[in-house]
Coordinates of C-alpha atoms in Angstrom, one line a residue:
X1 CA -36.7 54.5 24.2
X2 CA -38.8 56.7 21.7
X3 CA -40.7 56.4 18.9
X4 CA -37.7 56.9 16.1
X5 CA -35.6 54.1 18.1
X6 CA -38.9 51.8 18.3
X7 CA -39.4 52.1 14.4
X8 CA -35.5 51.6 14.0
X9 CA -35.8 48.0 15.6
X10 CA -39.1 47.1 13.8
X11 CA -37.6 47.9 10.8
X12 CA -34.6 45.7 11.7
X13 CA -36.5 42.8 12.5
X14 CA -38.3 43.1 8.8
X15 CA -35.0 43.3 7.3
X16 CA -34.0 39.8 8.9
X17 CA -37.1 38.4 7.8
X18 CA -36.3 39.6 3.9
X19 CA -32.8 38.1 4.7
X20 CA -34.2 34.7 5.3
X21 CA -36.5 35.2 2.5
X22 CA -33.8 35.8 0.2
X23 CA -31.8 33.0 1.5
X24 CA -33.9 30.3 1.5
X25 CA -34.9 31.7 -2.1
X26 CA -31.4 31.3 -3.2
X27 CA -31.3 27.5 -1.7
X28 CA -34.6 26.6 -3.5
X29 CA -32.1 27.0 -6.7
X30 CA -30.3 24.3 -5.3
X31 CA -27.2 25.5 -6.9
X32 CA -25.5 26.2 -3.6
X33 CA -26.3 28.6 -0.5
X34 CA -25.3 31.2 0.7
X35 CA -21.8 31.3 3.0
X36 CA -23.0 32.2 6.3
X37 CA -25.7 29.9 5.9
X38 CA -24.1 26.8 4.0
X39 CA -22.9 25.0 7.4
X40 CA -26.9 24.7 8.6
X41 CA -27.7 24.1 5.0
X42 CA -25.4 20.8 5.2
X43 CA -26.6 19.9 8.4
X44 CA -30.1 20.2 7.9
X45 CA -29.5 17.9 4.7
X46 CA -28.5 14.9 7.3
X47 CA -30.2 15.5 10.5
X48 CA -33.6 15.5 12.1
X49 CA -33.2 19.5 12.7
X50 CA -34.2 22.2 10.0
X51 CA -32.4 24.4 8.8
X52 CA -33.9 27.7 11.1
X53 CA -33.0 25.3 14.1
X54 CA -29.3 24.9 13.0
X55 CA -29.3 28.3 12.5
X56 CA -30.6 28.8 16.4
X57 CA -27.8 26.3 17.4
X58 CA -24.9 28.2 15.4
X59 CA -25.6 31.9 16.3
X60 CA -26.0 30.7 20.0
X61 CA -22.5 29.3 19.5
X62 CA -21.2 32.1 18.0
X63 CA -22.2 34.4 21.1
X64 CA -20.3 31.6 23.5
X65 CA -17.4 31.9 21.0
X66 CA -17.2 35.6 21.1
X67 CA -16.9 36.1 24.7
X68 CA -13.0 35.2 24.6
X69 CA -12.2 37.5 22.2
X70 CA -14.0 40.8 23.9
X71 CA -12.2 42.5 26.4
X72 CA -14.1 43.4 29.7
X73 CA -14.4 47.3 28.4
X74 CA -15.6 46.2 25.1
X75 CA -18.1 43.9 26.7
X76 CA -19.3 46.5 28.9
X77 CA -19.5 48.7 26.1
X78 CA -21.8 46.8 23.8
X79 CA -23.6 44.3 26.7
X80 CA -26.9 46.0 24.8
X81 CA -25.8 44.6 21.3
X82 CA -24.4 40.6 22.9
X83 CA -27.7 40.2 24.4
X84 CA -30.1 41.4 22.0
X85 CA -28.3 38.7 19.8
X86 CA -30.5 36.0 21.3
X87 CA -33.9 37.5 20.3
X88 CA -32.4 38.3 16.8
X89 CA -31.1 34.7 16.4
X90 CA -34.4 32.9 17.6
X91 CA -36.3 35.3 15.3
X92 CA -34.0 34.4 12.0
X93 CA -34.2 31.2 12.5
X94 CA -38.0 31.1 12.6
X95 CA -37.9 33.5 10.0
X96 CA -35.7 31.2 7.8
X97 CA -38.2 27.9 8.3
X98 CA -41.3 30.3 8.4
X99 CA -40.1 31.4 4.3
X100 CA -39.1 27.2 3.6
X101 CA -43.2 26.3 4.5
X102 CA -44.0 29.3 2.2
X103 CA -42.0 28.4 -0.5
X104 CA -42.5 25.0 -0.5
X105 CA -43.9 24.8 -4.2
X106 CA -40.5 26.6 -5.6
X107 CA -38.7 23.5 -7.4
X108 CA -37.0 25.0 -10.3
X109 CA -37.0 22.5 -13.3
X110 CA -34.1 23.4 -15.5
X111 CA -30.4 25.0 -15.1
X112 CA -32.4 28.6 -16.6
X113 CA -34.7 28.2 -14.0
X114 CA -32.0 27.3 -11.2
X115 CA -30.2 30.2 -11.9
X116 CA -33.3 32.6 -12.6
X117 CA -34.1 31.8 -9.0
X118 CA -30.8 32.7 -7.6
X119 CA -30.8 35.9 -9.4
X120 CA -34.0 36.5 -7.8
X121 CA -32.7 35.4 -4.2
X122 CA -29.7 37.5 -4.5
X123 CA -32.1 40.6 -5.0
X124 CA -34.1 39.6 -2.5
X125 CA -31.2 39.2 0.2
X126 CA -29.5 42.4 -0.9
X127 CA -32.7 44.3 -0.3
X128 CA -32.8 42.9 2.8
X129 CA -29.1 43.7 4.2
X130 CA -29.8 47.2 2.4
X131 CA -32.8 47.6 4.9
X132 CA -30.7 46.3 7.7
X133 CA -27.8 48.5 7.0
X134 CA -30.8 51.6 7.2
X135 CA -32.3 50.6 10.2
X136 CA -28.5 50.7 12.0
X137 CA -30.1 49.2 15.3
X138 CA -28.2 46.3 16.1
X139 CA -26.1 43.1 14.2
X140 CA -26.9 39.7 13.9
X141 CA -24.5 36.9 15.7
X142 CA -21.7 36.3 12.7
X143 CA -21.8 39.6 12.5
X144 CA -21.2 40.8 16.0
X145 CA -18.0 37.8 16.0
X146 CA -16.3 38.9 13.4
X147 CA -16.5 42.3 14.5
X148 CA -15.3 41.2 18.1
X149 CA -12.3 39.1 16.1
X150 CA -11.1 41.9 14.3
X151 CA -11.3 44.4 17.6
X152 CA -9.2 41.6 19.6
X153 CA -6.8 41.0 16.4
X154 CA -6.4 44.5 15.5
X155 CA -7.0 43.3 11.5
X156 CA -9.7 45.0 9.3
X157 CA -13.7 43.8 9.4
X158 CA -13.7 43.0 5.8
X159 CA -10.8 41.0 6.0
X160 CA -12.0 39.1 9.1
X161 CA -15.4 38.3 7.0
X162 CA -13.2 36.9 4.3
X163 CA -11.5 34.8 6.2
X164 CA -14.8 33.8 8.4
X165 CA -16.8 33.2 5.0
X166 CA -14.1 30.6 3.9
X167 CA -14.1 28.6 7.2
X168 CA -17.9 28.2 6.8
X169 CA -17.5 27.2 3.0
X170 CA -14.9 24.8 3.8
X171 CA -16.3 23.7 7.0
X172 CA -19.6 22.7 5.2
X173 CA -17.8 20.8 2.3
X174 CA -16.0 18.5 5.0
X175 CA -19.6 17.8 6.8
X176 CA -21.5 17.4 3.5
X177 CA -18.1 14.2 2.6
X178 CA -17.9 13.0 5.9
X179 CA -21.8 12.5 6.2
X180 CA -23.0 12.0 3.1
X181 CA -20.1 10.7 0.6
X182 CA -20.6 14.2 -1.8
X183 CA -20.4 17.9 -1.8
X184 CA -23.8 19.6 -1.2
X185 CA -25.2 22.8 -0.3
X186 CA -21.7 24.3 -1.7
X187 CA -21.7 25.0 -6.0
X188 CA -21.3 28.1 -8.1
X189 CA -24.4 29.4 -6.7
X190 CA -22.3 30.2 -3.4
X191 CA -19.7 32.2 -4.8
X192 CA -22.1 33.9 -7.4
X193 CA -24.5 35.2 -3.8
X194 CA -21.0 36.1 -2.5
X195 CA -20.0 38.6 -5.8
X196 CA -23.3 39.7 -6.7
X197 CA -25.1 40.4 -3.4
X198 CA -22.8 43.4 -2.4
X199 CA -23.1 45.8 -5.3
X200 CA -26.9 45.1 -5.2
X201 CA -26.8 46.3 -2.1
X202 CA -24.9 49.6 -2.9
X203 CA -27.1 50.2 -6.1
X204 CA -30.4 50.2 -4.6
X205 CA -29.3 51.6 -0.9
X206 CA -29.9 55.4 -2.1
X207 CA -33.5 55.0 -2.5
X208 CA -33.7 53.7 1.3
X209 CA -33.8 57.4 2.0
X210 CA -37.8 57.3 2.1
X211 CA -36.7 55.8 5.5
X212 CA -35.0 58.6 7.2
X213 CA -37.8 61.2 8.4
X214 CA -39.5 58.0 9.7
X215 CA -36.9 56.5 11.7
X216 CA -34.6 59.8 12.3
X217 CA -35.5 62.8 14.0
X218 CA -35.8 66.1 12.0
X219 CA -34.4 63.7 9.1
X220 CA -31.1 62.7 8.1
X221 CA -29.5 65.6 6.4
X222 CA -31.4 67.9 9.4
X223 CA -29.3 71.3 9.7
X224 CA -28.3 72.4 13.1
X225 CA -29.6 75.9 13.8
X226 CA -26.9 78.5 13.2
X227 CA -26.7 82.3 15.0
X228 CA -27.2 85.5 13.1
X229 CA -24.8 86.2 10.4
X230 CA -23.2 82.1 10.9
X231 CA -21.0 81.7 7.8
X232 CA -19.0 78.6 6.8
X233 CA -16.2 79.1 4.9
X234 CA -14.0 75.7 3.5
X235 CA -11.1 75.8 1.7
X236 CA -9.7 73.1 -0.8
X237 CA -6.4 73.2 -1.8
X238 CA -3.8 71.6 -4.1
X239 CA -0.6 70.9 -2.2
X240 CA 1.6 73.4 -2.0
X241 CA -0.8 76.2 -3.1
X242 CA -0.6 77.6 -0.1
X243 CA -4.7 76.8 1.1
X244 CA -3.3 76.2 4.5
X245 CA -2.3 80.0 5.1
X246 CA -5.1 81.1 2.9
X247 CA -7.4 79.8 5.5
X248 CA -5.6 80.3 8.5
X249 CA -5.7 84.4 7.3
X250 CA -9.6 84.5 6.7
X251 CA -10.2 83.1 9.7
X252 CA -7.4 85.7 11.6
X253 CA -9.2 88.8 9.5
X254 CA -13.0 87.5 10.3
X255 CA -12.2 86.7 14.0
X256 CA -13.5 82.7 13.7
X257 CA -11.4 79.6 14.0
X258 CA -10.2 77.8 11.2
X259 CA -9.8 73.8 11.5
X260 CA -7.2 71.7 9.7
X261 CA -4.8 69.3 11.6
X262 CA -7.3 70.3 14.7
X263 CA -9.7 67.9 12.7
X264 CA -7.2 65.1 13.1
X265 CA -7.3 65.4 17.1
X266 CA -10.8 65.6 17.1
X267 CA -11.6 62.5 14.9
X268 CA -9.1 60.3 16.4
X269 CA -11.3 61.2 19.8
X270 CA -14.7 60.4 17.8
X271 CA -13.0 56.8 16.2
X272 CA -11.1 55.7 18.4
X273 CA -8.6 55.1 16.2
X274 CA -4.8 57.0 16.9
X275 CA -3.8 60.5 15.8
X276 CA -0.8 59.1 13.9
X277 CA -2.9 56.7 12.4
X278 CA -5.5 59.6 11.2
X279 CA -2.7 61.6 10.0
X280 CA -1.5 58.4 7.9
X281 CA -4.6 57.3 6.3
X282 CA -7.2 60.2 6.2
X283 CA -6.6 60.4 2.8
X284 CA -6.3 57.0 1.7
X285 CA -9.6 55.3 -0.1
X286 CA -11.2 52.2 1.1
X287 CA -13.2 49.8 -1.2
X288 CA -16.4 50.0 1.2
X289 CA -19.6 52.3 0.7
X290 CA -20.0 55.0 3.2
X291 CA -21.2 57.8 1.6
X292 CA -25.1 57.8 3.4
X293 CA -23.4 57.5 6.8
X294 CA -21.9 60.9 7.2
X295 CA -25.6 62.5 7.3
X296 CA -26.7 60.1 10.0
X297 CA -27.1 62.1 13.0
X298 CA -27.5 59.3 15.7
X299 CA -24.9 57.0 16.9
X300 CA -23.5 54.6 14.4
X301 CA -23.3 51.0 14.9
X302 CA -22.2 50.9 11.7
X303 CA -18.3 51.3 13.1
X304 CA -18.6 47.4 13.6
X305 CA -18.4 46.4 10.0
X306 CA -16.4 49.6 8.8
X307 CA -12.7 49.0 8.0
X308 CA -10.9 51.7 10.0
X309 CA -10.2 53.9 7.0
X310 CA -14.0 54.6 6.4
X311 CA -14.6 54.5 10.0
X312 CA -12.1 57.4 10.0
X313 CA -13.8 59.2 7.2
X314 CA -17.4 59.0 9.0
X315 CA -15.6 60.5 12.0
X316 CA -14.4 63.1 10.3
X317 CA -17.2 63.9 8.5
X318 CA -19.6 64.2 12.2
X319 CA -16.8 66.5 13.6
X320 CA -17.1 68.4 10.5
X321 CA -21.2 68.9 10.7
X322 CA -20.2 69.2 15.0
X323 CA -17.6 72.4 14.4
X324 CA -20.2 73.7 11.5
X325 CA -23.1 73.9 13.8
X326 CA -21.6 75.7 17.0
X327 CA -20.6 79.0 14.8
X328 CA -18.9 80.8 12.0
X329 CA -15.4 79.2 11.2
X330 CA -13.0 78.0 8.4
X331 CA -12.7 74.4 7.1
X332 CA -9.3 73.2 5.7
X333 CA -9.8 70.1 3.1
X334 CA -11.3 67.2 4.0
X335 CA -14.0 67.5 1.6
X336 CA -15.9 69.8 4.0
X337 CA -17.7 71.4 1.0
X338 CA -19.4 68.2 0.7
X339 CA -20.3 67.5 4.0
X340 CA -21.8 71.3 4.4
X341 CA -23.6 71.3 1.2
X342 CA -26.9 71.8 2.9
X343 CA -25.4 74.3 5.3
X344 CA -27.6 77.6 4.5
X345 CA -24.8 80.0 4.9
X346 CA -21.5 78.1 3.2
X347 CA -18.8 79.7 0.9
X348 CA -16.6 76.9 -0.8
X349 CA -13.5 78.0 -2.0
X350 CA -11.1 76.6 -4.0
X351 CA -7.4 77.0 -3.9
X352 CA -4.9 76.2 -7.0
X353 CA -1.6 76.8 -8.5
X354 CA 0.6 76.0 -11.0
X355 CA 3.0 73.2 -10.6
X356 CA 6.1 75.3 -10.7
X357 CA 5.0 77.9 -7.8
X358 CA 3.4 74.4 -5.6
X359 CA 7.0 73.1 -6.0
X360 CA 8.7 76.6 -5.0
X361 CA 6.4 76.7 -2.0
X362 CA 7.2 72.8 -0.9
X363 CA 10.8 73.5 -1.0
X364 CA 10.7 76.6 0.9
X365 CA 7.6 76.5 3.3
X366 CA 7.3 73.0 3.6
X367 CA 10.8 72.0 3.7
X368 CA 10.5 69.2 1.0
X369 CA 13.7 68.2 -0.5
X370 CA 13.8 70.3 -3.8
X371 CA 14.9 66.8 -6.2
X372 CA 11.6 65.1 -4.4
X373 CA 9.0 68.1 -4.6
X374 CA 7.3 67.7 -7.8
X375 CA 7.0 63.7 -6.7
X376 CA 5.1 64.8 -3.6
X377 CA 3.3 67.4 -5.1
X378 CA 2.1 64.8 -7.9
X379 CA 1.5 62.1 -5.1
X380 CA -0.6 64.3 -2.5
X381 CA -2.9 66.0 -5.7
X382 CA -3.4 62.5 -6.7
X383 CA -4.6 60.8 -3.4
X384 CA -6.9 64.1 -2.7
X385 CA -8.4 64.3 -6.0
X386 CA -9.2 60.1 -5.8
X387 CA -10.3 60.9 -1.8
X388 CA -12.8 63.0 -3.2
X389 CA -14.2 61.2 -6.2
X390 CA -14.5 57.7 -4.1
X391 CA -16.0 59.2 -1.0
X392 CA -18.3 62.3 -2.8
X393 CA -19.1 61.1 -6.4
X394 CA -17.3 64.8 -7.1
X395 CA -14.2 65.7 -10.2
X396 CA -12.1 67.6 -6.9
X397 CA -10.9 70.1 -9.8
X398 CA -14.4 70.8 -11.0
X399 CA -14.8 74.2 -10.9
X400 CA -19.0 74.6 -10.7
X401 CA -18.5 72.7 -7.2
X402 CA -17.4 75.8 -6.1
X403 CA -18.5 79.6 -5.1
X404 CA -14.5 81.1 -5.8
X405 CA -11.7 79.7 -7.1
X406 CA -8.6 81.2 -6.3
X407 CA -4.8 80.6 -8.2
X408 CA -2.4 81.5 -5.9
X409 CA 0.4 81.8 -8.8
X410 CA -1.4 84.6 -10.2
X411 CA -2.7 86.5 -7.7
X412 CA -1.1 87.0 -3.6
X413 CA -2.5 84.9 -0.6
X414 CA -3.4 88.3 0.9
X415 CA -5.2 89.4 -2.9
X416 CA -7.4 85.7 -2.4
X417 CA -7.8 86.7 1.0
X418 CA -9.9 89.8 0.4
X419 CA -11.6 88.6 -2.0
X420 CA -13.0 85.2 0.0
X421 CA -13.5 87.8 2.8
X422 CA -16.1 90.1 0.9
X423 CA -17.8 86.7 -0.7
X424 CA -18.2 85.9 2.9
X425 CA -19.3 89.4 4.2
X426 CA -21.6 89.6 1.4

């Protein structure tokens, strides 16, 4: 284990202890806790045990609970992540009865106050999952079962952790009526920690960049070394302007490789996720932030809680930065300009047309019915150009994004050619 991997777990194990800060800051407000925590919140309110000791009880459950949904290959896979659940639960729960004695004085008077202090605790626990998210070392119990659900079912993380955040809500309000007559521990204060927390934590998650020289080697943006005269060319295209063969020709007149549906292949390897299904969705945009990830160069643990659409997108993006590194080549799509944007030696080129010559070249290149080409044409611009914004921040037509922009309805594939070849040369 070295020094980057040391400083990865100690700053994991100061993000749990923020997460229990923030919690137990948001239950202070006594306006309702938050949903992974509001079953040992109600059972603390009615038994001799606290609320960290609950919290002990419940993760150690949760590991016993996720053992018949993990396959013996998935077990053997990640035995390093289901045991180091047991330090990270007894250190939480400390952590959460450590920050109660601290915070014993904090008994908000008034509603303003109540919710003042929520507000604050929100903060506090989305700088904390933030961190956590940063430190990409290891996952806490809930965490690692709904990840291990949603491997066995085949259905989406985030839709798992819906469904897993309701059973706990609902699960506390029956213990909190059967043992004490009322509802408690459950109010508006939950489902506020539930909306609010998450876009905190995409807000403020940029700045956790002061992070990566310390915990990553070389950094997290490091460029691989490249030979003498290494030159990346990418290429993105409108459908049906022909950025397919445009590529395919620079890379036949250089003498380098040009990637398109290679990518596919390759990423489906990396994800684990099919070819068809990477040829389905690798254009399709998913509501989760991903857009640090792709400059991560260790392994990512992060594939637990990615739904398979962005898990496919970070794929892509490492095979992207892989083929980049090992020599001179041409990139199809795929927001490849993006990804290479710290590349040294990069030429991004853009390929457009107008609609009337994309149509043409559907029907006869493409073999696209000629009363549906203008649909599809329409349809595929649209899903690349909302790809691009979700997943880069970047207008996909915006001309200053690139170094030459080519329109193929005006000029030959063999004029463009020449002239991305002598950008390239030069």
């Amino acid at each position: 284990m070295n020094k980057y991997t040391l400083r990865r777990y100690l700053l994991f194990f100061v993000s749990l202890f923020v997460n229990a800060f923030g919690i137990v800051f948001i239950t202070k407000a006594l306006l309702g806790t938050s949903p992974i925590t509001s079953v040992t919140y109600v059972l603390s309110l009615f038994t001799s045990l606290t609320m960290g000791q609950w919290t002990i009880i419940l993760n150690l459950l949760f590991m016993l609970l996720e053992l018949p949904f993990m396959t013996r290959k998935y077990f053997n896979e990640n035995k390093r992540m289901y045991f180091l659940q047991v330090p990270i639960t007894l250190f939480f729960g400390w952590s959460i009865d450590l920050s109660m004695g601290i915070l014993w004085w904090l008994n908000p008077g008034n509603y303003v106050m109540q919710i003042l202090c929520l507000a604050v605790g929100c903060v506090i626990l989305a700088t904390g999952i933030a961190l956590e998210v940063k430190a990409n070392i290891a996952l806490v119990a809930g965490e690692f079962f709904v990840g291990a659900i949603s491997k066995r079912v085949g259905k989406e993380f985030g839709f798992v952790k819906l469904g897993f955040d309701i059973t706990l809500v609902i699960l506390a309000c029956v213990l909190s009526l059967a043992f004490m007559g009322k509802i408690d521990g459950v109010r508006e204060g939950t489902v506020i920690a539930a909306l609010v927390v998450g876009p905190i934590v995409h807000f403020i998650s940029p700045a956790y960049k002061i992070f990566d020289r310390w915990i990553m080697q070389g950094g997290a943006t490091s460029v691989p070394a490249c030979g003498s005269g290494h030159v990346v060319i990418t290429v993105a295209r409108e459908y049906g302007s022909g950025g397919r063969e445009l590529g395919q020709m620079i890379a036949k007149h250089l003498g380098i490789q040009c990637y398109d549906k290679e990518i596919i292949e390759l990423a489906a390897q990396k994800s684990g996720l099919t070819r068809r299904y990477v040829s389905a969705n690798e254009q399709s945009v998913s509501p989760l932030w991903i857009k640090n990830l792709i400059f991560q160069n260790y392994e990512s643990l992060l594939e637990h809680s990615l739904s398979s659409k962005d898990a496919l997108f970070v794929a892509e993006c490492h095979v992207i930065r892989d083929i980049a590194a090992k020599g001179s080549c041409v990139i199809v799509g795929r927001c490849a300009d993006y990804v290479l944007n710290d590349y040294p030696h990069l030429v991004k080129v853009f390929c457009y047309s107008d609609t009337d010559s994309e149509v043409r070249r559907c029907v006869e290149k493409y073999g696209v019915p000629q009363d549906l080409a203008a649909d599809e044409v329409r349809r595929i611009n649209r899903a690349r150009e909302a790809h691009c914004e979700y997943y880069t921040g970047r207008k996909w037509r915006e001309m200053h994004n690139y170094d030459l922009v080519v329109n193929t309805s005006s000029m030959s594939i063999d004029t463009a050619c020449s002239l991305v070849e002598a950008l390239a040369k030069r």
